[in-house]
Coordinates of C-alpha atoms in Angstrom, one line a residue:
Chain A
G57 CA 48.6 -48.8 -5.5
A58 CA 52.0 -48.6 -7.1
V59 CA 52.3 -48.6 -10.8
V60 CA 54.8 -50.4 -13.1
S61 CA 54.9 -49.5 -16.8
Q62 CA 56.4 -51.4 -19.7
H63 CA 57.4 -50.1 -23.1
P64 CA 56.6 -51.1 -25.7
S65 CA 53.4 -52.9 -25.2
W66 CA 54.0 -54.9 -28.3
V67 CA 56.8 -55.2 -30.9
I68 CA 57.4 -57.1 -34.1
C69 CA 61.0 -57.5 -35.2
K70 CA 62.9 -59.5 -37.8
S71 CA 64.9 -62.5 -37.0
G72 CA 68.5 -61.6 -36.1
T73 CA 67.7 -58.2 -34.7
S74 CA 67.7 -57.1 -31.1
V75 CA 64.8 -55.7 -29.1
K76 CA 64.9 -53.7 -25.9
I77 CA 62.0 -53.7 -23.4
E78 CA 61.8 -51.1 -20.7
C79 CA 60.3 -51.6 -17.2
R80 CA 59.7 -48.6 -15.0
S81 CA 58.4 -48.2 -11.5
L82 CA 56.5 -44.9 -11.6
D83 CA 55.9 -43.9 -8.0
F84 CA 58.4 -45.9 -6.0
Q85 CA 62.1 -46.8 -6.1
A86 CA 62.8 -50.5 -6.8
T87 CA 66.1 -52.0 -6.0
T88 CA 64.8 -55.3 -7.3
M89 CA 62.9 -56.0 -10.5
F90 CA 62.0 -59.3 -12.0
W91 CA 61.6 -60.4 -15.6
Y92 CA 59.1 -63.2 -16.5
R93 CA 58.1 -64.9 -19.7
Q94 CA 54.7 -66.2 -20.3
F95 CA 53.7 -68.6 -23.1
P96 CA 50.1 -68.8 -24.2
K97 CA 47.8 -70.3 -21.6
Q98 CA 50.8 -71.1 -19.4
S99 CA 52.2 -69.8 -16.2
L100 CA 54.8 -67.0 -15.7
M101 CA 58.3 -68.3 -15.7
L102 CA 60.9 -66.2 -13.9
M103 CA 63.8 -65.5 -16.2
A104 CA 65.9 -63.3 -14.0
T105 CA 66.1 -61.0 -11.0
S106 CA 67.4 -57.6 -11.8
N107 CA 69.3 -55.8 -9.0
E108 CA 70.0 -52.1 -9.2
G109 CA 73.7 -51.4 -9.6
S110 CA 74.7 -55.1 -9.9
K111 CA 74.5 -58.0 -12.2
A112 CA 71.2 -59.7 -12.8
T113 CA 70.7 -63.2 -11.4
Y114 CA 69.4 -65.6 -14.1
E115 CA 67.3 -68.7 -13.6
Q116 CA 68.6 -72.0 -14.7
G117 CA 68.3 -72.5 -18.4
V118 CA 68.1 -68.8 -19.3
E119 CA 70.9 -67.6 -21.5
K120 CA 72.4 -64.4 -20.0
D121 CA 74.0 -63.5 -23.3
K122 CA 70.7 -63.8 -25.1
F123 CA 68.6 -61.9 -22.6
L124 CA 70.6 -58.9 -21.4
I125 CA 69.3 -57.1 -18.3
N126 CA 70.4 -53.7 -17.2
H127 CA 69.1 -52.1 -14.0
A128 CA 70.9 -48.8 -14.1
S129 CA 68.6 -46.8 -11.9
L130 CA 66.1 -47.3 -9.1
T131 CA 63.2 -46.9 -11.4
L132 CA 64.3 -48.5 -14.7
S133 CA 65.3 -52.0 -15.8
T134 CA 65.7 -53.0 -19.4
L135 CA 65.6 -56.4 -21.0
T136 CA 67.3 -56.7 -24.4
V137 CA 66.6 -59.8 -26.5
T138 CA 69.7 -60.1 -28.7
S139 CA 69.7 -61.7 -32.1
A140 CA 66.0 -62.6 -31.7
H141 CA 64.6 -65.7 -33.3
P142 CA 61.0 -66.8 -33.8
E143 CA 61.2 -69.1 -30.7
D144 CA 61.8 -65.9 -28.6
S145 CA 58.3 -64.8 -29.5
S146 CA 56.4 -64.6 -26.2
F147 CA 54.8 -62.3 -23.7
Y148 CA 57.4 -60.7 -21.4
I149 CA 56.3 -59.3 -18.1
C150 CA 58.3 -57.4 -15.5
S151 CA 57.6 -56.7 -11.9
A152 CA 59.1 -54.3 -9.4
R153 CA 59.3 -54.9 -5.7
D154 CA 58.4 -52.0 -3.4
P155 CA 61.0 -52.0 -0.6
M156 CA 58.5 -50.3 1.7
N157 CA 56.0 -53.2 1.8
Y158 CA 58.0 -55.9 -0.1
E159 CA 55.1 -56.3 -2.5
Q160 CA 55.7 -57.0 -6.2
Y161 CA 53.8 -54.9 -8.7
F162 CA 53.5 -56.1 -12.2
G163 CA 53.8 -54.4 -15.5
P164 CA 51.2 -54.9 -18.3
G165 CA 53.6 -57.0 -20.3
T166 CA 55.2 -56.7 -23.8
R167 CA 54.2 -59.0 -26.7
L168 CA 57.2 -59.8 -28.8
T169 CA 56.8 -61.4 -32.2
V170 CA 59.8 -62.3 -34.2
T171 CA 59.3 -62.9 -37.9
Chain B
A45 CA 63.1 -77.2 -5.2
Q46 CA 59.8 -75.4 -4.5
R47 CA 56.8 -76.1 -6.6
V48 CA 53.2 -74.9 -6.9
T49 CA 50.4 -77.0 -8.4
Q50 CA 47.0 -75.9 -9.5
P51 CA 45.3 -79.0 -10.8
E52 CA 42.4 -77.3 -12.6
K53 CA 43.1 -75.3 -15.8
L54 CA 39.5 -74.2 -16.0
L55 CA 36.8 -74.0 -13.4
S56 CA 33.3 -73.1 -14.5
V57 CA 30.6 -72.3 -11.9
F58 CA 27.2 -70.6 -11.9
K59 CA 26.6 -67.2 -10.4
G60 CA 25.9 -67.5 -6.7
A61 CA 27.5 -70.9 -6.4
P62 CA 30.5 -71.5 -4.1
V63 CA 34.0 -71.4 -5.6
E64 CA 37.1 -73.2 -4.6
L65 CA 40.3 -72.9 -6.5
K66 CA 42.9 -75.5 -5.5
C67 CA 46.5 -74.9 -4.8
N68 CA 49.1 -77.2 -3.4
Y69 CA 52.7 -76.5 -2.8
S70 CA 56.0 -78.2 -2.0
Y71 CA 58.7 -76.4 -0.1
S72 CA 60.9 -77.6 2.7
G73 CA 61.0 -74.2 4.4
S74 CA 58.4 -71.9 5.9
P75 CA 56.1 -70.9 3.0
E76 CA 54.8 -67.5 2.1
L77 CA 51.8 -68.0 -0.2
F78 CA 49.8 -65.6 -2.4
W79 CA 47.0 -65.5 -4.8
Y80 CA 47.2 -63.3 -7.8
V81 CA 44.4 -62.5 -10.2
Q82 CA 44.5 -61.4 -13.9
Y83 CA 41.3 -60.0 -15.3
S84 CA 40.8 -59.9 -19.0
R85 CA 43.3 -57.6 -20.7
Q86 CA 44.6 -56.4 -17.4
R87 CA 47.9 -56.9 -15.6
L88 CA 48.5 -59.4 -12.8
Q89 CA 47.6 -58.1 -9.4
L90 CA 47.8 -59.3 -5.9
L91 CA 44.5 -60.7 -4.5
L92 CA 45.6 -61.8 -1.1
R93 CA 48.4 -63.3 1.0
H94 CA 48.3 -65.9 3.7
I95 CA 50.0 -63.8 6.4
S96 CA 47.2 -61.1 6.1
R97 CA 44.4 -63.6 6.8
E98 CA 42.0 -61.2 5.2
S99 CA 39.1 -61.4 2.9
I100 CA 39.4 -59.6 -0.4
K101 CA 36.4 -59.2 -2.7
G102 CA 34.8 -62.0 -0.7
F103 CA 37.7 -64.4 -1.3
T104 CA 39.6 -66.1 1.5
A105 CA 42.4 -68.6 1.6
D106 CA 43.8 -70.6 4.5
L107 CA 47.2 -72.1 4.7
N108 CA 47.1 -75.7 5.6
K109 CA 50.6 -76.8 6.4
G110 CA 49.6 -80.4 7.0
E111 CA 48.0 -80.8 3.6
T112 CA 50.5 -78.2 2.0
S113 CA 47.5 -76.4 0.5
F114 CA 46.3 -72.9 0.1
H115 CA 43.0 -73.2 -1.6
L116 CA 41.1 -70.0 -2.6
K117 CA 37.4 -69.9 -1.6
K118 CA 34.4 -67.7 -2.1
P119 CA 30.9 -68.6 -0.9
F120 CA 29.0 -67.0 -3.7
A121 CA 30.6 -66.4 -7.1
Q122 CA 29.9 -63.2 -9.0
E123 CA 30.2 -62.6 -12.7
E124 CA 33.0 -60.1 -12.2
D125 CA 35.1 -62.9 -10.5
S126 CA 35.7 -64.4 -14.0
A127 CA 39.5 -64.2 -14.4
M128 CA 42.7 -66.1 -14.3
Y129 CA 43.9 -67.0 -10.8
Y130 CA 47.5 -67.8 -10.0
C131 CA 48.7 -69.3 -6.7
A132 CA 52.3 -68.3 -5.9
L133 CA 54.9 -69.3 -3.3
R134 CA 57.6 -66.8 -2.2
V135 CA 60.9 -68.3 -1.1
A136 CA 64.0 -66.6 0.2
F137 CA 67.4 -67.4 -1.3
T138 CA 71.0 -66.8 -0.2
G139 CA 72.0 -63.2 -0.3
G140 CA 68.8 -61.9 1.2
G141 CA 66.6 -61.9 -1.9
N142 CA 63.5 -63.8 -2.7
K143 CA 61.4 -64.8 -5.6
L144 CA 57.9 -65.9 -6.5
T145 CA 57.1 -69.3 -8.0
F146 CA 53.8 -69.4 -9.8
G147 CA 51.4 -72.2 -10.4
T148 CA 50.0 -72.8 -13.9
G149 CA 46.9 -70.9 -13.1
T150 CA 43.2 -71.6 -13.1
Q151 CA 40.7 -69.8 -15.4
L152 CA 37.6 -69.2 -13.4
K153 CA 34.4 -68.7 -15.5
V154 CA 31.3 -67.6 -13.7
E155 CA 28.2 -68.2 -15.8
L156 CA 24.8 -66.6 -15.4

């Protein structure tokens, strides 16, 4: 099946700094990617839908200036957590939709810890 | 707004016993439902979708629109079925896009 990668798999940063997470579709072109956040033992919460070549669509309650999304190519979307704070510590998961079968493939996730 | 409910956080069964993971949804439109599975230390992956009406790894799920349910079933649980299972509802939104709404997940533990 199709593969989606995320980098880094884990990151520790200091409060106030920014962190960029990459999501790549390795063997298909994805016009649409999704960013989720998952708290321990909880479900995946959709943060935003990333559309190649246009602005991301954010879910209600998600600060677009805090979580910057860029989908500059058909195989890469990035999520930048700006001015990170400890409450931003979480597991961030991306997924990419294959336009051929409309199926969403998930990345392995990125563990962010803000100290 | 759409919603997916999985009432059980943890389901523990013995090997060989039947399994039923419950999922209920609320959505005013025509639903598209999925089951995703996440094995330990692995990424989330699609298990099955209601439109395929197929059996994957012995699991089946039938969409019951009257009861707004999409329960996941397997007649005989195997140890390798132990994992986290998420029910998800896909809805379309204006502009031609769509998105998945996930339930809170059920941890299935198959004991020997």
